[in-house]
Short mmCIF file of C-alpha atoms and ligand atoms in Angstrom, two decimals:
data_model
loop_
_atom_site.label_atom_id
_atom_site.label_comp_id
_atom_site.label_asym_id
_atom_site.label_seq_id
_atom_site.Cartn_x
_atom_site.Cartn_y
_atom_site.Cartn_z
CA MET U 1 0.00 0.00 0.00
CA THR U 2 1.31 3.43 -0.88
CA LYS U 3 1.24 6.49 1.31
CA THR U 4 -1.55 8.82 0.41
CA GLU U 5 -2.55 12.29 1.49
CA THR U 6 -6.01 12.26 0.03
CA PHE U 7 -8.97 10.00 0.17
CA GLN U 8 -9.08 9.65 -3.61
CA ASP U 9 -5.83 7.66 -3.68
CA LEU U 10 -6.84 5.37 -0.84
CA VAL U 11 -7.28 1.68 -1.62
CA LEU U 12 -9.68 -0.20 0.68
CA GLU U 13 -9.23 -3.91 1.28
CA PRO U 14 -12.21 -6.05 0.21
CA ARG U 15 -14.83 -6.84 2.86
CA LYS U 16 -14.52 -10.19 4.66
CA ASP U 17 -17.35 -12.70 4.45
CA GLY U 18 -20.06 -11.94 6.99
CA GLN U 19 -18.50 -8.61 8.07
CA GLU U 20 -21.07 -5.85 8.51
CA ILE U 21 -20.61 -3.17 5.84
CA TRP U 22 -20.37 -0.21 8.23
CA ARG U 23 -17.82 -2.09 10.36
CA TRP U 24 -15.73 -2.89 7.27
CA LEU U 25 -15.68 0.76 6.22
CA TYR U 26 -14.91 1.94 9.75
CA THR U 27 -12.07 -0.60 10.14
CA GLU U 28 -10.52 0.30 6.79
CA LEU U 29 -10.61 4.03 7.46
CA ARG U 30 -9.33 3.57 11.02
CA SER U 31 -6.35 1.50 9.82
CA ALA U 32 -5.59 4.05 7.11
CA ILE U 33 -5.53 6.81 9.73
CA ILE U 34 -3.45 4.83 12.26
CA ASP U 35 -0.81 3.74 9.76
CA GLY U 36 -0.60 7.20 8.18
CA ARG U 37 -2.04 6.49 4.74
CA LEU U 38 -4.63 9.11 5.60
CA LYS U 39 -2.66 12.00 7.03
CA SER U 40 -3.67 14.41 9.75
CA GLY U 41 -5.88 17.14 8.25
CA ALA U 42 -6.88 15.06 5.20
CA ARG U 43 -10.44 15.84 4.16
CA LEU U 44 -12.89 12.96 3.82
CA PRO U 45 -15.60 13.00 1.17
CA SER U 46 -19.12 13.76 2.28
CA THR U 47 -21.15 10.75 3.42
CA ARG U 48 -23.37 11.14 0.35
CA ASN U 49 -20.45 11.12 -2.14
CA LEU U 50 -18.74 8.24 -0.38
CA ALA U 51 -21.96 6.22 -0.41
CA THR U 52 -22.38 6.83 -4.14
CA GLN U 53 -18.70 6.08 -4.92
CA TYR U 54 -18.84 2.65 -3.16
CA GLY U 55 -22.46 1.87 -3.91
CA LEU U 56 -23.38 1.89 -0.20
CA ALA U 57 -26.41 3.09 1.70
CA ARG U 58 -25.72 6.53 3.14
CA GLY U 59 -26.71 5.33 6.64
CA THR U 60 -23.88 2.78 6.48
CA VAL U 61 -21.31 5.50 5.83
CA VAL U 62 -22.81 7.70 8.56
CA ALA U 63 -22.50 4.81 11.08
CA ALA U 64 -18.82 4.29 10.21
CA PHE U 65 -18.10 8.05 10.47
CA GLN U 66 -19.94 8.29 13.80
CA GLN U 67 -17.80 5.52 15.26
CA LEU U 68 -14.58 7.14 14.01
CA GLN U 69 -15.68 10.46 15.42
CA ALA U 70 -16.61 8.92 18.78
CA GLU U 71 -13.11 7.44 19.00
CA GLY U 72 -11.52 10.78 18.14
CA PHE U 73 -10.01 9.85 14.75
CA ILE U 74 -12.04 12.37 12.69
CA SER U 75 -13.92 15.56 13.37
CA SER U 76 -16.59 17.31 11.35
CA GLU U 77 -17.28 20.95 11.13
CA VAL U 78 -20.57 22.11 9.76
CA SER U 79 -20.11 23.49 6.22
CA ALA U 80 -16.32 22.82 6.27
CA GLY U 81 -16.47 18.99 6.06
CA THR U 82 -14.89 16.02 7.85
CA PHE U 83 -11.14 15.86 8.60
CA VAL U 84 -8.61 13.43 10.02
CA VAL U 85 -7.60 14.55 13.53
CA PRO U 86 -3.81 14.98 14.26
CA ALA U 87 -2.23 11.79 15.61
CA SER U 88 -1.06 13.57 18.78
CA GLU U 89 -4.70 13.76 19.86
CA TRP U 90 -5.51 10.06 19.61
CA GLU U 91 -2.23 8.17 19.63
CA ILE U 92 -1.44 6.05 22.71
CA PRO U 93 2.21 6.64 23.63
CA SER U 94 4.10 3.41 23.10
CA PRO U 95 7.40 3.14 25.02
CA ALA U 96 8.68 0.56 22.56
CA LYS U 97 7.97 2.79 19.58
CA GLN U 98 9.20 5.99 21.18
CA GLY U 99 12.31 4.71 22.95
CA SER U 100 12.83 5.06 26.67
CA SER U 101 14.40 8.51 26.43
CA ARG U 102 11.25 9.88 24.87
CA GLN U 103 8.84 7.77 26.88
CA ILE U 104 5.68 9.65 27.71
CA LEU U 105 4.11 8.35 30.92
CA SER U 106 0.43 8.72 31.49
CA GLY U 107 -0.55 11.12 34.27
CA ALA U 108 -2.63 8.37 35.95
CA THR U 109 -1.69 7.93 39.61
CA ILE U 110 -2.26 5.60 42.55
CA SER U 111 -4.56 6.75 45.37
CA LYS U 112 -3.27 9.15 48.03
CA ARG U 113 -4.14 6.54 50.64
CA THR U 114 -1.89 3.95 48.97
CA GLN U 115 0.85 6.51 48.42
CA SER U 116 0.95 7.18 52.14
CA LEU U 117 0.59 3.49 53.11
CA ILE U 118 3.50 2.29 51.01
CA LYS U 119 5.82 4.75 52.71
CA THR U 120 5.46 2.78 55.94
CA ALA U 121 4.64 -0.61 54.45
CA PHE U 122 5.74 -3.67 56.31
CA PHE U 123 5.82 -6.71 54.14
CA LEU U 124 7.35 -10.13 54.28
CA PRO U 125 9.82 -11.24 51.62
CA ALA U 126 9.41 -14.62 49.88
CA SER U 127 11.47 -17.34 51.57
CA HIS U 128 14.43 -18.79 49.69
CA SER U 129 15.72 -20.74 52.66
CA ILE U 130 14.28 -22.17 55.86
CA GLY U 131 15.38 -22.60 59.44
CA LYS U 132 17.33 -19.32 59.55
CA ALA U 133 18.16 -17.54 62.77
CA PHE U 134 16.12 -15.54 63.88
CA ARG U 135 13.22 -15.47 61.42
CA GLY U 136 10.05 -15.05 63.44
CA TYR U 137 7.19 -15.55 61.04
CA GLU U 138 7.67 -19.16 59.94
CA PRO U 139 7.03 -22.37 61.89
CA ALA U 140 9.35 -25.39 61.53
CA ILE U 141 8.56 -26.00 57.88
CA ASP U 142 11.31 -28.62 57.57
CA LEU U 143 9.41 -30.81 60.04
CA PHE U 144 6.03 -30.52 58.40
CA PRO U 145 4.86 -34.01 57.28
CA VAL U 146 4.85 -33.32 53.55
CA GLU U 147 4.56 -36.98 52.52
CA LEU U 148 1.41 -37.38 54.56
CA TRP U 149 0.01 -34.10 53.24
CA ALA U 150 0.80 -35.15 49.67
CA ARG U 151 -0.97 -38.50 50.14
CA ILE U 152 -4.08 -36.82 51.50
CA ALA U 153 -3.96 -34.22 48.71
CA ALA U 154 -3.67 -36.91 46.03
CA ARG U 155 -6.63 -38.76 47.49
CA VAL U 156 -8.75 -35.62 47.82
CA TYR U 157 -7.97 -34.41 44.29
CA ARG U 158 -8.80 -37.85 42.82
CA LYS U 159 -11.85 -38.71 44.85
CA ALA U 160 -13.52 -35.34 45.36
CA PRO U 161 -16.91 -35.07 43.69
CA ARG U 162 -16.65 -33.01 40.51
CA SER U 163 -18.83 -30.36 42.13
CA LEU U 164 -15.81 -29.45 44.33
CA TYR U 165 -14.04 -28.39 41.14
CA GLY U 166 -16.84 -25.87 40.53
CA GLN U 167 -17.77 -22.64 42.30
CA GLY U 168 -17.23 -22.90 46.05
CA ASP U 169 -18.96 -21.49 49.10
CA THR U 170 -17.95 -17.86 49.85
CA GLY U 171 -17.88 -18.56 53.58
CA GLY U 172 -15.60 -21.56 53.09
CA TYR U 173 -15.87 -25.31 52.45
CA PRO U 174 -18.65 -26.43 54.85
CA PRO U 175 -16.84 -29.50 56.27
CA LEU U 176 -13.80 -27.31 57.04
CA ARG U 177 -16.02 -24.74 58.75
CA ARG U 178 -17.45 -27.56 60.89
CA ALA U 179 -13.97 -28.83 61.73
CA ILE U 180 -12.78 -25.32 62.67
CA ALA U 181 -15.86 -24.63 64.82
CA GLU U 182 -15.21 -27.84 66.70
CA TYR U 183 -11.49 -27.13 67.07
CA VAL U 184 -11.86 -23.55 68.39
CA GLY U 185 -14.64 -24.76 70.69
CA HIS U 186 -12.59 -27.35 72.52
CA SER U 187 -9.16 -25.72 72.18
CA ARG U 188 -9.97 -22.02 72.73
CA GLY U 189 -13.41 -22.07 74.34
CA VAL U 190 -14.87 -20.20 71.35
CA ARG U 191 -18.52 -21.22 71.19
CA CYS U 192 -19.84 -20.86 67.66
CA SER U 193 -21.67 -22.67 64.89
CA ALA U 194 -19.99 -23.72 61.64
CA GLU U 195 -21.97 -20.97 59.84
CA GLN U 196 -20.16 -18.33 61.91
CA ILE U 197 -16.79 -19.39 60.52
CA ILE U 198 -15.54 -17.47 57.48
CA VAL U 199 -12.52 -19.15 55.91
CA THR U 200 -9.98 -16.59 54.71
CA SER U 201 -6.63 -16.46 52.97
CA GLY U 202 -4.66 -16.34 56.24
CA ALA U 203 -5.13 -13.95 59.15
CA GLN U 204 -4.02 -11.02 57.01
CA GLN U 205 -7.02 -11.31 54.72
CA ALA U 206 -9.19 -11.73 57.78
CA LEU U 207 -7.99 -8.31 58.99
CA ASP U 208 -8.56 -6.77 55.58
CA LEU U 209 -12.06 -8.23 55.41
CA LEU U 210 -12.86 -7.00 58.92
CA ALA U 211 -11.74 -3.51 57.95
CA ARG U 212 -13.87 -3.50 54.81
CA VAL U 213 -16.98 -4.77 56.54
CA LEU U 214 -16.76 -2.85 59.82
CA LEU U 215 -14.95 0.44 59.22
CA ASP U 216 -15.78 3.73 57.53
CA PRO U 217 -13.27 6.47 56.65
CA GLY U 218 -12.49 8.48 59.77
CA ASP U 219 -13.54 5.77 62.23
CA GLU U 220 -11.14 5.41 65.14
CA VAL U 221 -9.51 2.06 65.94
CA TRP U 222 -7.39 1.42 69.03
CA MET U 223 -4.23 -0.41 68.22
CA GLU U 224 -1.70 -1.94 70.60
CA ASP U 225 1.60 0.01 70.56
CA PRO U 226 3.92 -1.76 69.93
CA GLY U 227 1.73 -3.85 67.69
CA TYR U 228 1.32 -5.82 64.51
CA PRO U 229 1.80 -3.42 61.55
CA GLY U 230 -0.18 -5.69 59.20
CA ALA U 231 -3.28 -4.90 61.25
CA SER U 232 -2.78 -1.11 61.27
CA GLN U 233 -2.16 -1.17 57.53
CA ALA U 234 -5.35 -3.14 56.85
CA PHE U 235 -7.40 -0.71 58.97
CA GLN U 236 -5.78 2.40 57.50
CA SER U 237 -6.38 1.15 53.98
CA THR U 238 -10.10 1.80 54.51
CA GLY U 239 -9.41 5.39 55.59
CA ALA U 240 -9.89 4.62 59.30
CA SER U 241 -7.72 6.38 61.89
CA VAL U 242 -5.51 4.07 63.89
CA ILE U 243 -4.94 5.35 67.44
CA PRO U 244 -1.80 3.89 69.11
CA ILE U 245 -2.47 2.79 72.68
CA PRO U 246 0.35 1.91 75.10
CA VAL U 247 0.73 -1.66 76.32
CA ASP U 248 1.82 -2.43 79.89
CA GLY U 249 2.36 -5.68 81.80
CA ASP U 250 -1.44 -6.31 81.79
CA GLY U 251 -1.95 -5.68 78.09
CA ILE U 252 -3.50 -2.73 76.26
CA ASP U 253 -4.08 0.25 78.59
CA VAL U 254 -7.88 0.61 78.37
CA ALA U 255 -8.05 3.71 80.60
CA ALA U 256 -5.47 5.52 78.46
CA ALA U 257 -7.35 4.45 75.34
CA ILE U 258 -10.69 5.81 76.57
CA LYS U 259 -8.95 9.08 77.37
CA SER U 260 -7.24 9.50 74.00
CA SER U 261 -10.00 8.14 71.77
CA PRO U 262 -13.35 7.95 73.55
CA ALA U 263 -15.36 7.46 70.34
CA ALA U 264 -13.42 4.48 68.95
CA CYS U 265 -15.56 1.81 67.31
CA MET U 266 -12.97 -0.97 67.27
CA VAL U 267 -9.93 -2.28 69.11
CA TYR U 268 -7.36 -4.76 67.85
CA VAL U 269 -5.67 -6.98 70.46
CA THR U 270 -3.45 -10.07 70.77
CA PRO U 271 -4.40 -11.06 74.36
CA ALA U 272 -2.87 -14.55 74.55
CA ASN U 273 0.55 -13.44 73.34
CA GLN U 274 0.95 -9.71 72.78
CA PHE U 275 2.63 -9.02 69.46
CA PRO U 276 5.58 -8.44 69.79
CA LEU U 277 6.19 -8.21 73.55
CA GLY U 278 4.72 -11.62 74.41
CA THR U 279 2.75 -10.45 77.47
CA VAL U 280 -0.56 -12.07 78.39
CA MET U 281 -3.54 -9.78 78.96
CA SER U 282 -4.53 -9.99 82.64
CA ALA U 283 -8.00 -11.08 83.76
CA GLU U 284 -8.80 -7.57 85.07
CA ARG U 285 -7.81 -5.97 81.78
CA ARG U 286 -9.94 -8.44 79.87
CA VAL U 287 -12.99 -7.57 81.94
CA GLU U 288 -12.25 -3.85 81.55
CA LEU U 289 -11.93 -4.17 77.78
CA LEU U 290 -15.05 -6.30 77.40
CA SER U 291 -17.16 -3.94 79.47
CA TRP U 292 -15.93 -0.90 77.55
CA ALA U 293 -16.80 -2.61 74.24
CA ALA U 294 -20.28 -3.57 75.45
CA ARG U 295 -20.93 -0.01 76.75
CA ALA U 296 -19.50 1.71 73.67
CA GLY U 297 -21.00 -0.68 71.13
CA ALA U 298 -17.51 -1.30 69.75
CA TRP U 299 -15.87 -4.35 68.19
CA ILE U 300 -12.93 -6.19 69.72
CA ILE U 301 -10.74 -7.97 67.19
CA GLU U 302 -8.96 -10.83 68.96
CA ASP U 303 -6.02 -12.03 66.85
CA GLU U 304 -4.86 -15.46 68.06
CA TYR U 305 -2.22 -15.94 65.37
CA ASP U 306 -0.11 -18.37 67.43
CA ALA U 307 -2.14 -19.10 70.57
CA GLU U 308 -1.54 -22.85 70.29
CA TYR U 309 2.04 -22.38 71.39
CA ARG U 310 2.06 -21.99 75.17
CA TYR U 311 5.05 -23.48 76.96
CA SER U 312 4.31 -23.00 80.64
CA GLY U 313 1.39 -22.40 82.96
CA LYS U 314 -2.25 -23.05 82.19
CA PRO U 315 -3.65 -22.38 78.70
CA ILE U 316 -4.99 -18.83 78.49
CA ALA U 317 -8.72 -18.62 77.77
CA SER U 318 -9.68 -16.59 74.74
CA LEU U 319 -11.41 -13.23 75.17
CA HIS U 320 -14.14 -14.60 72.95
CA SER U 321 -14.97 -17.22 75.57
CA LEU U 322 -15.64 -14.46 78.15
CA ASP U 323 -17.70 -12.25 75.86
CA ARG U 324 -21.41 -11.96 76.67
CA SER U 325 -22.29 -9.12 74.30
CA GLU U 326 -21.10 -10.45 70.93
CA SER U 327 -18.43 -7.76 70.82
CA VAL U 328 -15.49 -10.07 70.11
CA ILE U 329 -14.57 -11.22 66.63
CA TYR U 330 -11.99 -13.99 66.70
CA VAL U 331 -9.23 -14.40 64.09
CA GLY U 332 -7.09 -17.53 63.70
CA THR U 333 -4.71 -18.88 61.08
CA PHE U 334 -3.25 -22.19 59.93
CA THR U 335 -0.20 -20.48 58.44
CA LYS U 336 1.63 -20.49 61.77
CA MET U 337 0.21 -23.83 62.90
CA LEU U 338 1.05 -25.72 59.68
CA PHE U 339 2.95 -23.80 56.98
CA ASN U 340 2.86 -20.28 55.57
CA ALA U 341 2.14 -21.13 51.95
CA LEU U 342 -1.12 -22.82 52.91
CA ARG U 343 -2.69 -19.36 53.26
CA ILE U 344 -5.76 -20.52 55.13
CA GLY U 345 -7.10 -18.68 58.14
CA PHE U 346 -10.52 -17.93 59.55
CA ILE U 347 -12.76 -15.46 61.35
CA VAL U 348 -15.47 -16.28 63.87
CA VAL U 349 -18.15 -13.65 63.33
CA PRO U 350 -21.44 -13.07 65.16
CA GLU U 351 -24.38 -14.62 63.31
CA ARG U 352 -25.82 -11.26 62.32
CA LEU U 353 -22.65 -10.41 60.37
CA VAL U 354 -22.28 -13.65 58.43
CA GLU U 355 -24.10 -12.44 55.33
CA ALA U 356 -22.13 -9.16 55.17
CA PHE U 357 -18.85 -11.08 55.33
CA ARG U 358 -19.88 -13.61 52.72
CA ILE U 359 -21.01 -10.94 50.28
CA THR U 360 -17.91 -8.81 50.82
CA ARG U 361 -15.70 -11.85 50.30
CA SER U 362 -17.51 -12.64 47.07
CA PHE U 363 -16.38 -9.41 45.43
CA ILE U 364 -12.75 -9.79 46.52
CA ASP U 365 -11.72 -13.30 45.48
CA ARG U 366 -15.01 -15.26 45.82
CA HIS U 367 -13.63 -17.90 48.21
CA ALA U 368 -10.52 -19.75 49.35
CA PRO U 369 -9.43 -22.60 47.01
CA THR U 370 -11.89 -25.41 47.80
CA LEU U 371 -9.61 -28.39 47.19
CA ASP U 372 -6.91 -27.06 49.52
CA GLN U 373 -9.61 -26.55 52.13
CA ALA U 374 -10.72 -30.15 51.57
CA VAL U 375 -7.16 -31.42 52.11
CA LEU U 376 -6.90 -29.43 55.34
CA THR U 377 -10.28 -30.80 56.48
CA GLU U 378 -9.05 -34.38 56.07
CA PHE U 379 -5.77 -33.50 57.81
CA ILE U 380 -7.74 -32.19 60.81
CA ASN U 381 -10.44 -34.88 60.87
CA GLU U 382 -7.94 -37.73 60.69
CA GLY U 383 -6.18 -36.38 63.79
CA HIS U 384 -2.92 -35.29 62.10
CA PHE U 385 -3.47 -31.63 62.95
CA GLY U 386 -3.73 -32.27 66.70
CA HIS U 387 -0.71 -34.54 66.56
CA HIS U 388 1.39 -32.00 64.64
CA ILE U 389 0.48 -29.15 67.00
CA ARG U 390 1.45 -31.20 70.06
CA LYS U 391 4.76 -32.12 68.45
CA MET U 392 5.51 -28.54 67.44
CA ARG U 393 4.60 -27.22 70.89
CA GLN U 394 7.25 -29.44 72.45
CA LEU U 395 9.79 -28.60 69.73
CA TYR U 396 9.30 -24.83 70.02
CA SER U 397 9.48 -25.05 73.78
CA ASP U 398 12.85 -26.84 73.42
CA ARG U 399 14.06 -24.25 70.93
CA SER U 400 13.00 -21.40 73.17
CA GLN U 401 14.87 -23.00 76.04
CA LEU U 402 17.95 -23.52 73.91
CA LEU U 403 17.91 -19.87 72.91
CA THR U 404 17.63 -18.79 76.56
CA GLU U 405 20.44 -21.11 77.63
CA GLU U 406 22.75 -20.03 74.82
CA ALA U 407 21.97 -16.39 75.53
CA ASN U 408 22.60 -16.83 79.27
CA ARG U 409 25.92 -18.43 78.45
CA ARG U 410 27.18 -16.01 75.82
CA LEU U 411 25.21 -12.78 75.96
CA SER U 412 25.06 -11.97 79.65
CA GLY U 413 25.39 -8.20 80.14
CA LEU U 414 25.14 -7.66 76.38
CA LEU U 415 21.65 -8.73 75.39
CA ASP U 416 18.88 -9.72 77.81
CA VAL U 417 16.91 -12.37 75.91
CA GLU U 418 13.49 -12.99 77.49
CA ASN U 419 12.55 -16.57 78.19
CA ALA U 420 9.49 -16.90 75.92
CA GLN U 421 6.45 -18.47 77.58
CA SER U 422 4.52 -18.66 74.33
CA GLY U 423 4.57 -18.00 70.61
CA MET U 424 7.32 -18.12 68.02
CA ARG U 425 9.54 -15.21 68.95
CA THR U 426 10.93 -13.31 71.91
CA VAL U 427 12.31 -9.90 72.83
CA ALA U 428 16.02 -9.29 73.45
CA TRP U 429 16.81 -6.04 75.33
CA ILE U 430 20.08 -4.38 74.29
CA LYS U 431 22.37 -3.79 77.27
CA THR U 432 25.28 -2.07 75.52
CA ARG U 433 25.54 1.34 73.87
CA ILE U 434 25.05 0.02 70.36
CA THR U 435 21.89 1.31 68.69
CA GLU U 436 19.10 -0.94 67.44
CA VAL U 437 19.78 0.17 63.89
CA ALA U 438 23.52 -0.52 64.05
CA LEU U 439 23.01 -3.92 65.67
CA THR U 440 20.33 -4.88 63.15
CA GLN U 441 22.49 -3.85 60.21
CA ARG U 442 25.56 -5.66 61.46
CA ALA U 443 23.50 -8.80 62.23
CA LYS U 444 21.99 -8.73 58.75
CA GLN U 445 25.43 -8.42 57.17
CA LEU U 446 26.39 -11.55 59.06
CA GLY U 447 23.38 -13.49 57.83
CA LEU U 448 20.91 -13.09 60.69
CA GLU U 449 17.29 -12.04 60.40
CA VAL U 450 16.41 -9.79 63.29
CA VAL U 451 13.79 -7.05 63.59
CA PRO U 452 14.34 -4.02 65.84
CA LEU U 453 11.52 -3.60 68.34
CA SER U 454 11.12 0.00 67.16
CA SER U 455 9.77 -1.34 63.82
CA TYR U 456 6.59 -2.20 65.68
CA VAL U 457 6.35 1.07 67.62
CA SER U 458 4.09 3.91 66.48
CA LYS U 459 4.20 6.47 69.26
CA TYR U 460 5.17 5.05 72.65
CA GLU U 461 8.92 4.47 72.61
CA GLN U 462 10.37 1.28 74.03
CA LYS U 463 13.86 0.59 75.37
CA PRO U 464 16.21 -0.59 72.58
CA ALA U 465 15.62 -4.25 71.74
CA LEU U 466 15.51 -6.81 68.95
CA THR U 467 12.81 -9.37 68.33
CA LEU U 468 14.21 -12.84 67.75
CA GLY U 469 12.25 -15.73 66.26
CA PHE U 470 13.12 -19.24 67.40
CA ALA U 471 10.27 -21.61 66.42
CA GLY U 472 11.32 -22.11 62.82
CA CYS U 473 15.08 -21.98 63.52
CA ASN U 474 17.02 -25.20 63.74
CA VAL U 475 19.42 -25.94 66.57
CA SER U 476 22.64 -25.13 64.72
CA GLU U 477 21.20 -21.82 63.50
CA ILE U 478 20.13 -20.80 67.01
CA LYS U 479 23.66 -21.53 68.26
CA ARG U 480 25.25 -19.73 65.30
CA GLY U 481 22.89 -16.78 65.75
CA VAL U 482 23.78 -16.32 69.41
CA ALA U 483 27.51 -16.60 68.62
CA VAL U 484 27.18 -13.93 65.92
CA LEU U 485 25.34 -11.59 68.29
CA GLU U 486 28.06 -12.16 70.91
CA ALA U 487 30.76 -11.34 68.37
CA ILE U 488 29.05 -8.09 67.41
CA LEU U 489 28.19 -6.97 70.92
CA SER U 490 31.43 -7.82 72.69
CA ARG U 491 33.59 -5.77 70.37
C1 PLP A 501 0.02 -10.84 64.94
C2 PLP A 501 -0.18 -11.39 63.56
N1 PLP A 501 -1.41 -11.41 63.03
C3 PLP A 501 -1.64 -11.84 61.79
C4 PLP A 501 -0.61 -12.29 61.00
C5 PLP A 501 -0.89 -12.72 59.59
O1 PLP A 501 -0.92 -14.08 59.48
P1 PLP A 501 -1.12 -14.84 58.09
O2 PLP A 501 0.24 -15.20 57.61
O3 PLP A 501 -1.96 -16.01 58.43
O4 PLP A 501 -1.82 -13.91 57.15
C6 PLP A 501 0.69 -12.31 61.50
C7 PLP A 501 1.80 -12.76 60.64
O5 PLP A 501 2.94 -12.83 60.99
C8 PLP A 501 0.91 -11.85 62.81
O6 PLP A 501 2.15 -11.84 63.33
#
């Protein structure tokens, strides 16, 4: 095809079988404009002349012109005629065509809320190794019974009715919801029906879902300080205001919270094992918090991300089990109890909220993958889950003890490592003049994963400390980790 300035020289390709005539004409003219055979400013014949020239109905030509005009390729001026619009007005900048030096980026932006959230974002990197000292967010993945899991998965995938390969239930796979209701009932004293369980993609999605369903922009949420940043981020992403509340030896300071944010409509807490300090909320504080929530008509979000791991004393009852006003919404997760990549968690919601949660879930990702839920259900119902938890509880208790012993032996006067009574990590108070930042950087250079306590602080400063995970770290790594910290701190 030759370049042409005028319509007269333009050659149109023949119409394809079955193609509507107006669409053929529109497509031909559009291609001629885009590839420059019809140049900017070229005048098109009148619809009447064009119709006569090609033996078409005039309405057909008008339809093609209207489409081209709607898309900005041509413009008509009364009495002057119809013209091809300059390419600069309709061309989409193509980086490949223009070269990176002349790349024109669209002015489209991300929301202000996201811009501010990503400045403080806390997110976990993908794992390329396991067992490392002192990673705190992974259980002992190397000891997870993968052969057993694979056998159950193979059986479930083969034998599942074909309907399980279709659309699933937004609240979760019903047999899993029954198994979870039973488990939280006997293990955590959470009395609920299977319908009240909403299966989520881990605890993080549970927090996001809670924020979407329960919060409006400007609502105030009390948040433990120090606390879990993933929760503040989920709440802030809805435009809610997160109010940091200090934590003392009894847990979140309810009196201080009422003073600084009397109109709050929600509080987020980790009563069984405060994240990251590891304190247990006292009985008095629980009663105080529950009565405030009942009086204020506020929600309490109880995050029991690792409550199964308690190494001494009696098991701590959940707040949910003490609640008489349906104020507490309970969040749990299998990512810390089994393995991170499983991405299955759950929320226990009051009956009156079930529908709101199911509908909200349906416009996010519909539901958790049904077949994975079915595998987990079998794993629980056949007793492997209970067995694994008991085994891990003993293992993590041993690892926590090893960390304490190693620290007592090598870090005395340098780093005061707390003897963890629960959970997967502990706090190590810095006793030398080195700053948290300097110690963290040096430790990272030497292959350790440590998080300064200040990363979890919003407003109420803490003494300098590191948080050290131990549950997922193997024995040699714990020993190596302590030796590395000694080498840095005793310089
Ligand atoms: C306190 C707390 N809540 C929730 C989560 C999120 O858990 P999940 O990995 O199941 O989304 C974490 C993860 O580390 C956590 O530490």
